[in-house]
Structures are given as structure tokens and as C-alpha cells.
Amino acid sequence: MMYSEKVLDHFSNPRNVGEIENADGVGEIGNAKCGDIMKMYLKIDNGIITDAKFKTFGCGAAVATSSMATELIKGKSIDDALKLTNQAVVEALDGLPAVKIHCSVLAEQAVRSALSDYYTKQGIDPLPIVGEIKMPEE
Ligand SMILES: [Zn+2]
């Protein structure tokens, strides 16, 4: 199995690891295949994601995709974060082995899950905005 330089970099030196106290949105998602569990914390100000942190218990690709996902949404609007696809995460990492693509889906869904929590905390039904959170299973 071959990993790109970027995957190895984000795995050995992950960005934005940790928790945000009083986060505006917290999402947690897991998958049965690798046993990965990803927790995503967002700080949101006026519709802008001002901070994003994560805690991932899982395989190297899950750590790298969480790290890249937080980098891609930081400073972006909620709308942009909702458009973040797992393919965008994979491309930003210069690719992932096919058997690890589900880890990128996990990162995409962790972001959506945190945004869903954000809307719930605002008293807004997240379903029409965020859609259903899918647990990747292969
Ligand atoms: Zn994995």
C-alpha cells in the first residue's frame, strides 16, 4: 500500500489536533471497517468557521484525512464547509489507496455531523440544510 508524501506528512504531523472548549458544534462518527472514530470540534462566528480541531482514534489515513479536512474548512463559511466532499480531501492529500477511501468519507461526514450539531444547538432543524449523516460502511 502506497501513501503520498502529503498523507504521510499529515499522519506524522497532524494539524489541529485536540478539543475546542465550548465548541459551537461537535460531531462524532465511526466506521466498523477500520474501527476509526473521529470527533470534530468547530468554533463558528457569524457563519464562518474560525477554528476546527479533531481527535481521531484510528488508522493513519483517518488521522491524515481529519487533519486535512480541518485545514480545508478553517476560515471558510458554513456553506463552503457543507460543500466539502471526500474527493476534495483525497485530492488535497494527493490521493489515497482505494481501500482507504472510506476514511475520507469519514472526515467529510465528521464535518457535516459537527455542523448538524451546530444547527441543533441554534434551535434549527439541521436535516434540510446538512442532510442525513451517513456512516461509511464497506
Ligand atoms: Zn481507516
Short mmCIF file of C-alpha atoms and ligand atoms in Angstrom, two decimals:
data_model
loop_
_atom_site.label_atom_id
_atom_site.label_comp_id
_atom_site.label_asym_id
_atom_site.label_seq_id
_atom_site.Cartn_x
_atom_site.Cartn_y
_atom_site.Cartn_z
CA MET A 1 0.00 0.00 0.00
CA MET A 2 1.48 3.34 -1.08
CA TYR A 3 0.75 6.62 0.63
CA SER A 4 1.52 10.04 -0.85
CA GLU A 5 4.03 12.37 0.83
CA LYS A 6 1.14 14.56 1.94
CA VAL A 7 -0.69 11.68 3.63
CA LEU A 8 2.49 10.70 5.45
CA ASP A 9 3.07 14.32 6.44
CA HIS A 10 -0.44 14.81 7.82
CA PHE A 11 -0.23 11.47 9.60
CA SER A 12 3.14 12.14 11.31
CA ASN A 13 2.44 15.82 11.88
CA PRO A 14 -1.35 16.21 12.09
CA ARG A 15 -2.76 19.76 12.13
CA ASN A 16 -5.43 20.96 14.56
CA VAL A 17 -5.36 18.01 16.94
CA GLY A 18 -7.29 18.50 20.16
CA GLU A 19 -10.58 19.74 21.52
CA ILE A 20 -12.26 23.13 21.50
CA GLU A 21 -13.81 24.06 24.81
CA ASN A 22 -17.34 25.40 24.38
CA ALA A 23 -17.30 24.39 20.73
CA ASP A 24 -20.28 25.61 18.71
CA GLY A 25 -20.58 22.25 17.00
CA VAL A 26 -19.26 18.79 17.86
CA GLY A 27 -19.57 15.81 15.60
CA GLU A 28 -18.61 12.22 16.11
CA ILE A 29 -18.57 9.48 13.56
CA GLY A 30 -17.16 5.99 13.32
CA ASN A 31 -16.76 3.17 10.90
CA ALA A 32 -16.71 -0.51 11.52
CA LYS A 33 -14.14 -1.44 8.89
CA CYS A 34 -11.01 0.14 10.39
CA GLY A 35 -12.55 0.83 13.79
CA ASP A 36 -11.89 4.53 13.20
CA ILE A 37 -13.59 7.04 15.47
CA MET A 38 -13.40 10.70 14.53
CA LYS A 39 -14.50 13.58 16.70
CA MET A 40 -14.68 17.08 15.19
CA TYR A 41 -14.99 20.39 17.08
CA LEU A 42 -15.94 23.66 15.39
CA LYS A 43 -15.93 27.26 16.52
CA ILE A 44 -18.33 29.30 14.39
CA ASP A 45 -18.65 33.08 14.31
CA ASN A 46 -21.14 34.84 12.03
CA GLY A 47 -21.35 31.83 9.74
CA ILE A 48 -17.55 31.50 9.49
CA ILE A 49 -15.62 28.53 10.88
CA THR A 50 -13.00 30.34 12.91
CA ASP A 51 -11.47 27.20 14.41
CA ALA A 52 -11.60 23.45 13.83
CA LYS A 53 -9.98 20.71 15.86
CA PHE A 54 -10.24 16.95 15.85
CA LYS A 55 -9.50 13.83 17.81
CA THR A 56 -9.22 10.67 15.81
CA PHE A 57 -8.71 7.18 17.10
CA GLY A 58 -7.97 5.12 14.07
CA CYS A 59 -5.76 4.22 11.16
CA GLY A 60 -3.17 6.56 9.64
CA ALA A 61 -5.41 7.53 6.74
CA ALA A 62 -8.18 8.52 9.17
CA VAL A 63 -5.76 10.82 11.02
CA ALA A 64 -4.47 12.32 7.75
CA THR A 65 -7.98 12.91 6.33
CA SER A 66 -9.22 14.53 9.58
CA SER A 67 -6.16 16.76 9.65
CA MET A 68 -6.63 17.82 6.02
CA ALA A 69 -10.40 18.31 6.46
CA THR A 70 -9.86 20.74 9.36
CA GLU A 71 -7.29 22.64 7.26
CA LEU A 72 -9.74 22.87 4.35
CA ILE A 73 -12.66 24.27 6.37
CA LYS A 74 -10.83 26.66 8.71
CA GLY A 75 -11.67 30.25 7.82
CA LYS A 76 -14.39 29.11 5.42
CA SER A 77 -18.11 29.79 5.57
CA ILE A 78 -20.53 27.11 6.71
CA ASP A 79 -21.81 26.92 3.11
CA ASP A 80 -18.32 26.16 1.83
CA ALA A 81 -17.76 23.58 4.57
CA LEU A 82 -21.01 21.87 3.60
CA LYS A 83 -19.69 21.59 0.04
CA LEU A 84 -16.53 19.82 1.23
CA THR A 85 -16.54 16.39 -0.35
CA ASN A 86 -14.42 13.39 0.48
CA GLN A 87 -12.98 13.66 -3.07
CA ALA A 88 -11.73 17.17 -2.25
CA VAL A 89 -9.99 15.78 0.85
CA VAL A 90 -8.45 12.94 -1.18
CA GLU A 91 -7.25 15.37 -3.87
CA ALA A 92 -5.76 17.72 -1.29
CA LEU A 93 -3.79 14.74 0.04
CA ASP A 94 -2.62 13.79 -3.48
CA GLY A 95 -4.65 10.61 -3.38
CA LEU A 96 -5.40 7.72 -1.07
CA PRO A 97 -5.21 3.97 -1.65
CA ALA A 98 -8.62 2.64 -2.75
CA VAL A 99 -9.10 0.61 0.44
CA LYS A 100 -8.70 3.83 2.47
CA ILE A 101 -11.20 6.00 0.60
CA HIS A 102 -13.78 5.32 3.33
CA CYS A 103 -11.54 7.25 5.76
CA SER A 104 -12.04 10.38 3.63
CA VAL A 105 -15.80 9.79 3.71
CA LEU A 106 -15.49 9.66 7.48
CA ALA A 107 -13.77 13.08 7.51
CA GLU A 108 -16.48 14.57 5.25
CA GLN A 109 -19.22 13.16 7.45
CA ALA A 110 -17.50 14.28 10.69
CA VAL A 111 -17.59 17.87 9.41
CA ARG A 112 -21.26 17.52 8.48
CA SER A 113 -22.04 15.92 11.82
CA ALA A 114 -20.43 18.87 13.67
CA LEU A 115 -22.38 21.35 11.53
CA SER A 116 -25.53 19.40 12.20
CA ASP A 117 -24.86 19.73 15.94
CA TYR A 118 -24.25 23.46 15.45
CA TYR A 119 -27.68 23.94 13.88
CA THR A 120 -29.36 21.79 16.54
CA LYS A 121 -27.78 23.99 19.23
CA GLN A 122 -29.16 27.06 17.42
CA GLY A 123 -32.64 25.53 17.55
CA ILE A 124 -32.63 24.96 13.79
CA ASP A 125 -33.53 21.62 12.25
CA PRO A 126 -30.27 20.54 10.56
CA LEU A 127 -31.79 17.92 8.27
CA PRO A 128 -32.89 20.24 5.39
CA ILE A 129 -29.52 22.05 5.50
CA VAL A 130 -26.98 19.38 6.26
CA GLY A 131 -28.84 16.28 5.12
CA GLU A 132 -28.53 12.89 6.67
CA ILE A 133 -25.21 11.86 8.21
CA LYS A 134 -24.01 8.66 6.64
CA MET A 135 -21.82 6.22 8.49
CA PRO A 136 -19.43 4.84 5.92
CA GLU A 137 -19.55 1.06 5.81
CA GLU A 138 -17.99 -1.11 3.20
ZN ZN B 1 -9.45 3.80 8.34
#
